[in-house]
Tab-separated table of C-alpha atoms and ligand atoms in Angstrom:
chain	number	residue	atom	x	y	z
L	10	MET	CA	-12.969	16.646	27.495
L	11	ILE	CA	-15.422	18.678	29.749
L	12	LYS	CA	-15.133	17.835	33.432
L	13	LEU	CA	-18.056	18.666	35.713
L	14	PRO	CA	-17.936	18.271	39.496
L	15	LEU	CA	-20.017	15.326	40.637
L	16	ALA	CA	-22.078	17.687	42.854
L	17	LEU	CA	-23.328	19.574	39.797
L	18	LEU	CA	-24.225	16.368	38.028
L	19	ALA	CA	-26.054	14.720	40.910
L	20	PRO	CA	-26.586	17.073	43.812
L	21	ALA	CA	-29.299	14.819	45.373
L	22	LEU	CA	-26.985	11.858	45.401
L	23	ALA	CA	-23.890	13.699	46.587
L	24	ALA	CA	-25.572	15.514	49.525
L	25	PRO	CA	-26.664	12.484	51.699
L	26	LEU	CA	-23.283	10.840	51.244
L	27	LEU	CA	-21.555	13.956	52.477
L	28	ALA	CA	-23.921	14.166	55.412
L	29	GLN	CA	-23.116	10.590	56.574
L	30	ALA	CA	-19.368	10.596	56.708
L	31	PRO	CA	-16.650	13.224	56.333
L	32	ALA	CA	-15.430	12.947	52.786
L	33	ALA	CA	-11.714	12.161	52.222
L	34	ALA	CA	-9.829	15.155	50.724
L	35	PRO	CA	-10.046	14.942	46.948
L	36	PRO	CA	-6.733	14.268	45.227
L	37	PRO	CA	-5.151	17.331	43.775
L	38	PRO	CA	-6.246	18.221	40.204
L	39	ILE	CA	-4.029	16.795	37.533
L	40	VAL	CA	-3.218	19.258	34.781
L	41	VAL	CA	-1.455	17.840	31.709
L	42	ALA	CA	1.112	20.186	30.168
L	43	PRO	CA	0.039	21.680	26.872
L	44	TRP	CA	3.177	20.398	25.144
L	45	ILE	CA	2.177	16.799	25.965
L	46	HIS	CA	-1.235	17.388	24.448
L	47	ALA	CA	0.367	18.837	21.387
L	48	LEU	CA	2.819	15.974	20.918
L	49	ARG	CA	0.160	13.345	21.455
L	50	ASP	CA	-2.286	14.954	19.053
L	51	ASP	CA	0.371	15.357	16.404
L	52	ALA	CA	1.323	11.690	16.685
L	53	LEU	CA	-2.320	10.672	16.384
L	54	ALA	CA	-2.769	12.705	13.201
L	55	ASN	CA	0.532	12.376	11.477
L	56	ASP	CA	2.886	9.617	12.684
L	57	ARG	CA	4.656	7.748	9.920
L	58	TYR	CA	7.693	6.487	11.897
L	59	ALA	CA	5.935	3.465	13.339
L	60	PHE	CA	4.570	2.144	10.042
L	61	ASP	CA	7.782	2.993	8.317
L	62	ILE	CA	9.809	0.766	10.740
L	63	THR	CA	7.275	-2.037	10.590
L	64	GLU	CA	7.106	-1.943	6.748
L	65	GLY	CA	10.883	-1.706	6.510
L	66	LEU	CA	11.777	-4.556	8.906
L	67	THR	CA	9.130	-6.903	7.513
L	68	THR	CA	9.955	-6.118	3.904
L	69	GLU	CA	13.818	-5.898	3.971
L	70	VAL	CA	14.444	-8.667	6.558
L	71	GLY	CA	11.197	-10.753	6.719
L	72	GLN	CA	11.001	-13.509	9.340
L	73	ARG	CA	13.497	-13.206	12.188
L	74	MET	CA	13.679	-16.517	13.931
L	75	ALA	CA	15.803	-16.141	17.144
L	76	GLY	CA	19.346	-17.186	16.926
L	77	THR	CA	19.400	-17.593	13.153
L	78	ALA	CA	21.162	-15.694	10.405
L	79	ALA	CA	17.856	-13.922	9.683
L	80	GLU	CA	17.733	-12.480	13.269
L	81	ALA	CA	21.409	-11.322	12.827
L	82	ARG	CA	20.440	-9.539	9.656
L	83	ALA	CA	17.574	-7.940	11.598
L	84	ARG	CA	19.954	-6.711	14.172
L	85	ALA	CA	22.132	-5.087	11.502
L	86	TRP	CA	19.104	-3.525	9.899
L	87	SER	CA	17.932	-2.229	13.335
L	88	VAL	CA	21.294	-0.602	14.192
L	89	ALA	CA	21.356	1.163	10.807
L	90	LYS	CA	17.807	2.312	11.094
L	91	LEU	CA	18.096	3.616	14.674
L	92	LYS	CA	21.290	5.513	13.843
L	93	ALA	CA	19.751	6.998	10.777
L	94	MET	CA	16.816	8.207	12.931
L	95	GLY	CA	19.223	10.048	15.160
L	96	PHE	CA	19.268	7.886	18.310
L	97	GLY	CA	22.319	7.895	20.520
L	98	ASN	CA	24.353	5.049	22.085
L	99	VAL	CA	23.018	2.562	19.464
L	100	ARG	CA	24.506	-0.855	20.278
L	101	VAL	CA	23.966	-4.572	20.349
L	102	GLU	CA	24.403	-6.686	23.511
L	103	THR	CA	24.859	-10.303	22.370
L	104	PHE	CA	24.096	-13.539	24.218
L	105	ASP	CA	24.183	-17.232	23.339
L	106	MET	CA	21.208	-19.546	23.266
L	107	PRO	CA	20.082	-22.937	21.935
L	108	VAL	CA	18.231	-22.805	18.572
L	109	TRP	CA	15.425	-25.066	17.284
L	110	VAL	CA	14.957	-25.048	13.520
L	111	ARG	CA	11.760	-26.247	11.806
L	112	GLY	CA	11.882	-28.878	9.036
L	113	PRO	CA	9.289	-30.472	6.799
L	114	GLU	CA	6.085	-31.316	8.508
L	115	SER	CA	2.811	-33.130	7.697
L	116	ALA	CA	-0.108	-34.893	9.339
L	117	ASP	CA	-1.910	-37.630	7.455
L	118	ILE	CA	-4.962	-39.509	8.529
L	119	LEU	CA	-4.410	-43.064	7.223
L	120	ALA	CA	-7.664	-44.601	8.429
L	121	PRO	CA	-10.641	-44.653	8.534
L	122	PHE	CA	-10.827	-41.772	6.076
L	123	ALA	CA	-7.432	-41.134	4.463
L	124	GLN	CA	-6.678	-37.368	4.194
L	125	LYS	CA	-4.142	-34.662	4.912
L	126	LEU	CA	-4.443	-32.286	7.846
L	127	VAL	CA	-2.455	-29.039	8.185
L	128	VAL	CA	-0.014	-29.001	11.127
L	129	ALA	CA	2.956	-26.996	12.430
L	130	ALA	CA	5.507	-28.236	14.919
L	131	LEU	CA	5.627	-26.435	18.226
L	132	GLY	CA	8.929	-24.818	19.132
L	133	ASN	CA	11.215	-27.352	20.832
L	134	SER	CA	9.301	-30.380	19.495
L	135	ALA	CA	11.361	-33.536	19.097
L	136	SER	CA	11.969	-34.539	15.441
L	137	THR	CA	10.019	-37.480	14.053
L	138	GLY	CA	12.725	-37.976	11.471
L	139	PRO	CA	11.743	-38.248	7.805
L	140	ALA	CA	9.657	-41.418	8.220
L	141	GLY	CA	7.436	-39.779	10.813
L	142	VAL	CA	5.610	-41.658	13.573
L	143	THR	CA	2.404	-43.534	13.091
L	144	GLY	CA	-0.190	-44.216	15.861
L	145	GLN	CA	-3.736	-44.321	16.961
L	146	ILE	CA	-5.271	-41.005	18.003
L	147	VAL	CA	-6.765	-40.562	21.450
L	148	ALA	CA	-8.589	-37.327	22.129
L	149	PHE	CA	-9.090	-35.223	25.295
L	150	ASP	CA	-10.920	-31.939	25.641
L	151	SER	CA	-8.474	-30.442	28.140
L	152	VAL	CA	-5.101	-31.016	29.782
L	153	ASP	CA	-6.919	-32.030	32.939
L	154	ALA	CA	-8.820	-34.721	31.099
L	155	LEU	CA	-5.510	-36.069	29.819
L	156	ARG	CA	-3.992	-35.813	33.305
L	157	ALA	CA	-6.931	-37.887	34.716
L	158	ALA	CA	-6.602	-40.635	32.015
L	159	PRO	CA	-4.807	-43.811	33.003
L	160	ASP	CA	-1.321	-44.117	31.374
L	161	ALA	CA	-2.268	-47.401	29.753
L	162	ALA	CA	-5.007	-45.664	27.773
L	163	VAL	CA	-2.496	-43.334	25.999
L	164	ARG	CA	0.857	-45.117	26.035
L	165	GLY	CA	2.275	-45.471	22.496
L	166	LYS	CA	-0.552	-43.391	20.963
L	167	ILE	CA	-0.777	-39.973	19.465
L	168	VAL	CA	-2.830	-37.717	21.851
L	169	PHE	CA	-4.921	-34.918	20.529
L	170	ILE	CA	-5.781	-32.107	23.055
L	171	ASP	CA	-8.760	-29.920	22.253
L	172	HIS	CA	-9.897	-26.612	23.911
L	173	ARG	CA	-12.371	-23.796	23.273
L	174	MET	CA	-10.389	-20.532	23.267
L	175	MET	CA	-12.460	-17.573	22.264
L	176	PRO	CA	-11.386	-13.973	21.547
L	177	THR	CA	-11.082	-11.566	24.480
L	178	MET	CA	-10.158	-7.915	24.419
L	179	ASP	CA	-7.516	-8.215	27.099
L	180	GLY	CA	-6.079	-11.481	25.725
L	181	SER	CA	-6.781	-13.343	28.948
L	182	SER	CA	-8.086	-16.406	27.193
L	183	TYR	CA	-4.486	-17.075	25.928
L	184	GLY	CA	-3.429	-17.688	29.478
L	185	GLN	CA	-6.071	-20.293	30.220
L	186	PHE	CA	-6.551	-21.952	26.933
L	187	GLY	CA	-2.868	-21.994	26.067
L	188	ALA	CA	-2.404	-24.884	28.489
L	189	PRO	CA	-2.548	-27.700	25.909
L	190	ARG	CA	0.437	-26.173	24.090
L	191	ARG	CA	2.398	-25.247	27.240
L	192	ALA	CA	1.717	-28.179	29.529
L	193	GLY	CA	0.269	-30.823	27.168
L	194	PRO	CA	3.573	-32.109	25.624
L	195	THR	CA	5.331	-32.616	28.975
L	196	LEU	CA	2.332	-34.408	30.396
L	197	ALA	CA	2.015	-36.552	27.263
L	198	SER	CA	5.673	-37.512	27.495
L	199	GLN	CA	5.320	-38.475	31.091
L	200	LYS	CA	2.434	-40.744	30.215
L	201	GLY	CA	4.444	-42.510	27.561
L	202	GLU	CA	2.756	-41.089	24.495
L	203	LEU	CA	4.241	-41.417	21.015
L	204	ALA	CA	3.493	-37.784	20.114
L	205	THR	CA	0.926	-35.030	20.704
L	206	VAL	CA	-1.050	-32.731	18.513
L	207	VAL	CA	-3.074	-29.845	19.935
L	208	ARG	CA	-5.821	-27.629	18.649
L	209	SER	CA	-3.911	-24.417	17.707
L	210	ILE	CA	-3.982	-21.720	20.402
L	211	GLY	CA	-5.856	-19.278	18.215
L	212	THR	CA	-9.285	-17.816	17.424
L	213	ASP	CA	-9.466	-17.825	13.640
L	214	TYR	CA	-11.072	-20.366	11.310
L	215	HIS	CA	-8.472	-20.108	8.580
L	216	ARG	CA	-6.387	-23.122	7.738
L	217	ASN	CA	-3.313	-21.703	9.446
L	218	PRO	CA	-1.670	-23.596	12.304
L	219	HIS	CA	-0.467	-21.460	15.288
L	220	THR	CA	3.037	-22.403	16.494
L	221	GLY	CA	4.578	-21.263	19.751
L	222	VAL	CA	7.127	-22.322	22.217
L	223	MET	CA	6.804	-25.109	24.754
L	224	GLY	CA	9.402	-26.833	26.908
L	225	PHE	CA	9.734	-30.295	28.320
L	226	THR	CA	10.039	-29.877	32.076
L	227	ASP	CA	10.429	-32.078	35.054
L	228	GLY	CA	12.945	-34.303	33.150
L	229	ALA	CA	10.307	-35.269	30.571
L	230	ARG	CA	11.853	-36.820	27.414
L	231	PRO	CA	11.098	-34.594	24.313
L	232	ILE	CA	8.439	-36.068	22.018
L	233	PRO	CA	7.078	-34.668	18.742
L	234	ALA	CA	4.463	-32.058	19.393
L	235	GLY	CA	2.444	-30.091	16.809
L	236	ALA	CA	-0.574	-27.818	16.376
L	237	LEU	CA	-3.456	-28.508	13.981
L	238	THR	CA	-5.403	-25.603	12.516
L	239	LEU	CA	-8.874	-25.023	13.977
L	240	PRO	CA	-10.719	-26.374	10.941
L	241	ASP	CA	-8.509	-29.441	10.925
L	242	SER	CA	-8.969	-29.989	14.698
L	243	GLU	CA	-12.749	-29.901	14.218
L	244	GLN	CA	-12.468	-32.266	11.201
L	245	LEU	CA	-10.505	-34.616	13.407
L	246	VAL	CA	-13.143	-34.495	16.069
L	247	ARG	CA	-15.764	-35.328	13.504
L	248	ILE	CA	-13.787	-38.325	12.220
L	249	LEU	CA	-13.364	-39.549	15.754
L	250	LYS	CA	-17.081	-39.286	16.418
L	251	ARG	CA	-17.712	-41.908	13.725
L	252	GLY	CA	-16.470	-44.381	16.374
L	253	LYS	CA	-13.746	-46.161	14.318
L	254	PRO	CA	-10.059	-46.265	15.331
L	255	VAL	CA	-8.258	-43.277	13.785
L	256	THR	CA	-4.672	-43.718	12.727
L	257	MET	CA	-2.380	-40.691	11.949
L	258	ARG	CA	1.098	-40.496	10.476
L	259	LEU	CA	2.785	-37.394	11.916
L	260	ARG	CA	5.950	-36.087	10.469
L	261	LEU	CA	7.539	-33.232	12.270
L	262	GLU	CA	11.269	-32.816	11.351
L	263	SER	CA	13.426	-30.384	13.130
L	264	THR	CA	17.030	-29.844	14.115
L	265	THR	CA	18.582	-28.128	17.034
L	266	ILE	CA	21.842	-26.186	17.345
L	267	ALA	CA	23.285	-26.276	20.824
L	268	SER	CA	24.417	-22.699	20.925
L	269	ALA	CA	24.089	-19.680	18.572
L	270	GLN	CA	24.088	-15.945	18.995
L	271	SER	CA	21.243	-13.596	19.567
L	272	GLY	CA	21.232	-10.102	20.955
L	273	ASN	CA	19.353	-7.062	22.197
L	274	VAL	CA	19.485	-3.836	20.202
L	275	ILE	CA	19.543	-0.796	22.410
L	276	ALA	CA	19.244	2.923	21.448
L	277	GLU	CA	18.790	6.005	23.569
L	278	VAL	CA	17.454	9.481	23.545
L	279	PRO	CA	20.005	10.874	26.043
L	280	GLY	CA	18.489	12.851	28.940
L	281	ARG	CA	19.654	16.155	30.291
L	282	ASP	CA	20.587	14.586	33.600
L	283	SER	CA	22.614	11.400	32.921
L	284	ASN	CA	22.559	10.556	36.671
L	285	LEU	CA	18.813	9.942	36.602
L	286	PRO	CA	17.534	6.385	35.936
L	287	PRO	CA	16.338	5.873	32.352
L	288	VAL	CA	12.811	5.156	31.112
L	289	LEU	CA	12.779	1.820	29.190
L	290	ALA	CA	10.501	1.367	26.169
L	291	ALA	CA	10.614	-2.173	24.782
L	292	CYS	CA	9.523	-4.522	21.975
L	293	HIS	CA	11.058	-7.705	20.553
L	294	LEU	CA	12.929	-7.969	17.269
L	295	ASP	CA	12.686	-11.733	16.745
L	296	SER	CA	9.640	-13.401	15.237
L	297	TRP	CA	8.440	-16.868	14.543
L	298	ASP	CA	9.702	-18.417	11.327
L	299	GLN	CA	6.497	-18.797	9.267
L	300	ALA	CA	5.719	-15.144	8.602
L	301	THR	CA	7.233	-11.719	8.771
L	302	GLY	CA	6.068	-11.066	12.316
L	303	ALA	CA	4.339	-7.759	11.472
L	304	LEU	CA	2.077	-7.729	14.442
L	305	ASP	CA	4.427	-9.820	16.587
L	306	ASP	CA	6.364	-7.781	17.104
L	307	ALA	CA	7.640	-5.464	14.323
L	308	ALA	CA	4.690	-3.244	15.041
L	309	GLY	CA	5.713	-3.006	18.677
L	310	CYS	CA	9.183	-1.878	17.769
L	311	GLY	CA	7.663	0.635	15.354
L	312	ILE	CA	5.323	2.043	18.056
L	313	VAL	CA	7.830	2.469	20.949
L	314	THR	CA	10.517	3.794	18.643
L	315	ALA	CA	8.225	6.315	17.003
L	316	ALA	CA	7.153	7.611	20.405
L	317	ALA	CA	10.808	8.004	21.600
L	318	LYS	CA	11.707	9.691	18.244
L	319	ARG	CA	8.881	12.161	18.617
L	320	ILE	CA	10.079	13.191	22.126
L	321	MET	CA	13.609	13.482	20.626
L	322	ASP	CA	12.375	15.650	17.752
L	323	ALA	CA	10.664	18.002	20.255
L	324	GLY	CA	13.555	18.634	22.497
L	325	ARG	CA	15.706	16.972	25.104
L	326	PRO	CA	14.000	14.964	27.890
L	327	LEU	CA	15.157	15.254	31.517
L	328	ARG	CA	15.622	11.459	31.799
L	329	THR	CA	17.175	9.246	29.214
L	330	ILE	CA	14.651	7.183	27.120
L	331	ARG	CA	16.191	3.794	26.425
L	332	VAL	CA	14.600	1.820	23.543
L	333	VAL	CA	15.317	-1.919	23.651
L	334	TRP	CA	14.482	-4.213	20.732
L	335	PHE	CA	14.886	-7.557	22.512
L	336	GLY	CA	16.216	-10.630	20.850
L	337	ALA	CA	14.906	-14.156	21.280
L	338	GLU	CA	11.595	-13.450	23.090
L	339	GLU	CA	9.452	-16.050	21.277
L	340	VAL	CA	11.572	-18.969	22.132
L	341	GLY	CA	11.954	-18.306	25.821
L	342	LEU	CA	12.533	-14.641	26.848
L	343	PHE	CA	16.313	-15.004	26.396
L	344	GLY	CA	16.697	-11.280	25.583
L	345	GLY	CA	14.741	-10.142	28.593
L	346	LEU	CA	16.688	-12.421	30.919
L	347	ASP	CA	19.988	-11.272	29.419
L	348	TYR	CA	19.046	-7.631	29.958
L	349	LEU	CA	18.108	-8.423	33.554
L	350	ALA	CA	21.503	-10.070	34.128
L	351	LYS	CA	23.405	-7.165	32.643
L	352	HIS	CA	21.310	-4.168	33.871
L	353	GLY	CA	18.967	-5.494	36.517
L	354	LYS	CA	20.969	-3.986	39.319
L	355	GLU	CA	20.871	-0.469	37.722
L	356	PRO	CA	17.863	1.704	38.723
L	357	HIS	CA	15.203	2.238	36.134
L	358	HIS	CA	12.561	4.996	36.394
L	359	ALA	CA	10.001	2.760	34.694
L	360	ALA	CA	9.567	0.126	31.973
L	361	ALA	CA	6.862	-0.378	29.366
L	362	GLU	CA	6.547	-2.421	26.229
L	363	SER	CA	4.445	-2.970	23.147
L	364	ASP	CA	3.994	-6.629	22.214
L	365	PHE	CA	0.318	-7.263	21.444
L	366	GLY	CA	-0.100	-6.131	17.883
L	367	ALA	CA	-1.054	-2.690	16.744
L	368	ASP	CA	-4.722	-2.268	17.607
L	369	ARG	CA	-5.831	0.604	19.810
L	370	ILE	CA	-4.859	0.937	23.502
L	371	TRP	CA	-7.935	0.922	25.667
L	372	LYS	CA	-6.510	0.794	29.166
L	373	VAL	CA	-3.432	1.946	31.086
L	374	ASP	CA	-2.307	0.233	34.243
L	375	SER	CA	0.743	1.159	36.203
L	376	LYS	CA	2.842	0.109	39.098
L	377	LEU	CA	5.013	3.041	40.070
L	378	GLY	CA	4.689	2.804	43.754
L	379	GLU	CA	2.462	4.654	46.177
L	380	ALA	CA	4.852	7.682	46.361
L	381	ARG	CA	4.403	8.199	42.640
L	382	ARG	CA	0.648	8.049	42.496
L	383	ASP	CA	0.416	11.564	41.021
L	384	GLU	CA	2.764	10.578	38.213
L	385	ALA	CA	0.573	7.577	37.482
L	386	ARG	CA	-2.565	9.708	37.521
L	387	MET	CA	-0.861	12.228	35.178
L	388	ILE	CA	-0.238	9.315	32.669
L	389	GLY	CA	-3.886	8.472	32.901
L	390	ALA	CA	-4.896	12.121	32.336
L	391	ALA	CA	-2.517	12.462	29.388
L	392	LEU	CA	-3.960	9.306	27.727
L	393	ALA	CA	-7.627	9.875	28.521
L	394	PRO	CA	-8.348	12.075	25.441
L	395	LEU	CA	-7.525	9.027	23.338
L	396	GLY	CA	-10.371	7.116	25.048
L	397	ILE	CA	-7.986	5.204	27.250
L	398	VAL	CA	-9.328	4.277	30.653
L	399	THR	CA	-7.072	4.468	33.662
L	400	GLY	CA	-6.896	1.013	35.258
L	401	ALA	CA	-5.042	-0.258	38.244
L	402	PHE	CA	-2.243	1.430	40.056
L	403	ASP	CA	-0.672	-1.744	41.303
L	404	GLU	CA	-0.315	-3.674	38.091
L	405	ALA	CA	2.042	-3.688	35.083
L	406	GLY	CA	2.859	-6.491	32.713
L	407	GLY	CA	4.877	-7.404	29.696
L	408	SER	CA	6.833	-10.382	28.446
L	409	ASP	CA	10.282	-8.972	27.708
L	410	ILE	CA	10.139	-6.646	30.636
L	411	GLY	CA	8.558	-9.292	32.820
L	412	PRO	CA	11.844	-10.311	34.493
L	413	LEU	CA	12.610	-6.628	35.179
L	414	LEU	CA	9.156	-5.913	36.647
L	415	ASP	CA	9.461	-9.134	38.791
L	416	SER	CA	12.758	-7.766	40.139
L	417	GLY	CA	10.930	-4.629	41.263
L	418	VAL	CA	11.422	-2.123	38.420
L	419	PRO	CA	8.317	0.151	38.180
L	420	GLY	CA	6.172	-0.379	35.122
L	421	VAL	CA	3.382	0.941	32.998
L	422	GLY	CA	1.067	-1.543	31.194
L	423	LEU	CA	-0.607	-0.326	28.003
L	424	GLY	CA	-3.485	-2.616	27.321
L	425	GLN	CA	-4.080	-3.033	23.530
L	426	ASP	CA	-7.322	-4.405	22.144
L	427	GLY	CA	-6.525	-8.048	21.527
L	428	THR	CA	-9.824	-9.100	20.040
L	429	ARG	CA	-8.389	-10.037	16.660
L	430	TYR	CA	-4.763	-10.586	17.761
L	431	PHE	CA	-5.010	-14.385	18.179
L	432	ASP	CA	-6.478	-14.790	14.679
L	433	VAL	CA	-2.949	-14.352	13.218
L	434	HIS	CA	-0.674	-14.778	16.232
L	435	HIS	CA	2.213	-17.171	15.419
L	436	THR	CA	0.733	-18.128	12.032
L	437	PRO	CA	1.916	-17.751	8.418
L	438	ASP	CA	-0.668	-14.933	8.272
L	439	ASP	CA	1.189	-12.477	10.504
L	440	THR	CA	1.962	-10.020	7.713
L	441	LEU	CA	1.994	-6.252	7.183
L	442	VAL	CA	-1.527	-6.095	5.695
L	443	LYS	CA	-2.885	-6.872	9.191
L	444	VAL	CA	-1.499	-3.558	10.630
L	445	ASP	CA	-4.254	-0.923	10.852
L	446	SER	CA	-2.245	2.245	10.467
L	447	ALA	CA	-4.831	4.536	12.185
L	448	GLN	CA	-4.982	2.339	15.247
L	449	MET	CA	-1.141	2.217	15.172
L	450	ARG	CA	-1.021	5.955	15.294
L	451	GLN	CA	-3.282	5.883	18.363
L	452	ASN	CA	-0.638	3.637	20.000
L	453	VAL	CA	2.119	6.012	19.117
L	454	ALA	CA	0.101	8.890	20.508
L	455	ALA	CA	-0.352	7.108	23.759
L	456	LEU	CA	3.254	6.065	24.100
L	457	THR	CA	4.428	9.547	23.207
L	458	ALA	CA	2.228	11.087	25.962
L	459	MET	CA	3.360	8.389	28.436
L	460	LEU	CA	7.082	9.060	27.591
L	461	GLY	CA	6.477	12.720	27.881
L	462	VAL	CA	5.290	12.312	31.490
L	463	LEU	CA	7.855	9.659	32.478
L	464	SER	CA	10.843	11.325	30.948
L	465	GLY	CA	10.263	14.386	33.158
L	466	GLY	CA	9.794	17.124	30.736
L	467	ILE	CA	11.427	18.382	27.631
L	468	ALA	CA	13.914	21.289	27.230
L	469	PRO	CA	12.607	22.640	23.978
L	470	LYS	CA	14.732	23.147	20.963
L	471	SER	CA	15.021	26.829	20.162
L	472	ARG	CA	12.110	26.991	17.684
L	473	VAL	CA	9.753	24.578	19.517
L	474	ARG	CA	7.182	26.230	21.662
L	475	ARG	CA	6.150	24.571	24.926
G	514	ZN	ZN1	5.509	-11.120	20.814
């Protein structure tokens, strides 16, 4: 990248501004070390580690629902893989959690136009039992519209909650338009409904329902709650518009296990100074049950681990890099909360995670604190040649690392392009073919450069030139 001083580009603009007020001293120039450029560019061109992990985990384990035998198999697979890659201190930290297990499910319109719709139960849905529940459909276009409705209008009925989520690059629509899934079932229960179906929180028009976790809060009694595909939701709206009473038989069978084991898989690239706080690079190992969780979040584990491996291959970092493949993220952040309980009091230099698919990173935010502004600017400079814009210096996010960040651990937020993420998120379609390996390599390149900065410099192996 060629950098020209502003004054050369626009002397006429710069001069009057300088005349009006004394300019603040410019920040010192940030010069990225050549070895960071070299590691980043090698990852961009050549990385195979990330795809290899993603392909292996999704092929040899498949779905990895939290707390089940499949997630336990995934932990065993992960330990063997991380040891084989040469990581140190590979271990599992287990914890117990309740488990919800999906059973048979169906949604049949009985009248006025008998037909089958495609549905998936939401995580923690009550079971209808094999007979299902049958009721009249009442529709609302938002959670607020349901909230405003008199209880008598919905009591004993099956409520359908609609919305209009559209794709956004930063994924922000998931926050707002996810309300029907997150808040709808509790509200429906409080109003005395029989059951709830929501338009899937997704952006595709394939006939795949999007599951996801929800919880019954404020003492609400669990009721059956499911998600219809987008085409089926719009079909239901058209049927309702005909003006005749619509009756649905909803069957969402499920079982719950009061307590089962999950765990976080941890591996390290030991630093030269074991007294320094580690840099945490995270993903989650568990997935939803309907697919192999390639984008959510095998790819994230591949990306963060590939980046740490690339630092390890180049030499020994000053600070330890700790890779954590969290367990039980999808069903309620159990892994992140367990890590906070066990390690939250230990200092961490920074935490970052990859849990938004494998499409390119376009922005880097950070929250390292005012005293570490130059380190944050260095990360921005190291990522800029990948087309990544430097965002805010007082923001960092992530789901597994959220509890740690909330407790005050510094963080870096790598913003991936989420435009197509919610097409497959939590559907039977989250499979390996959706991973774009070129964009995945760009992620690895960015994470490698970020870890190069945060880990404080590499002592090169004898034949590696800095
Ligand atoms: Zn995820």
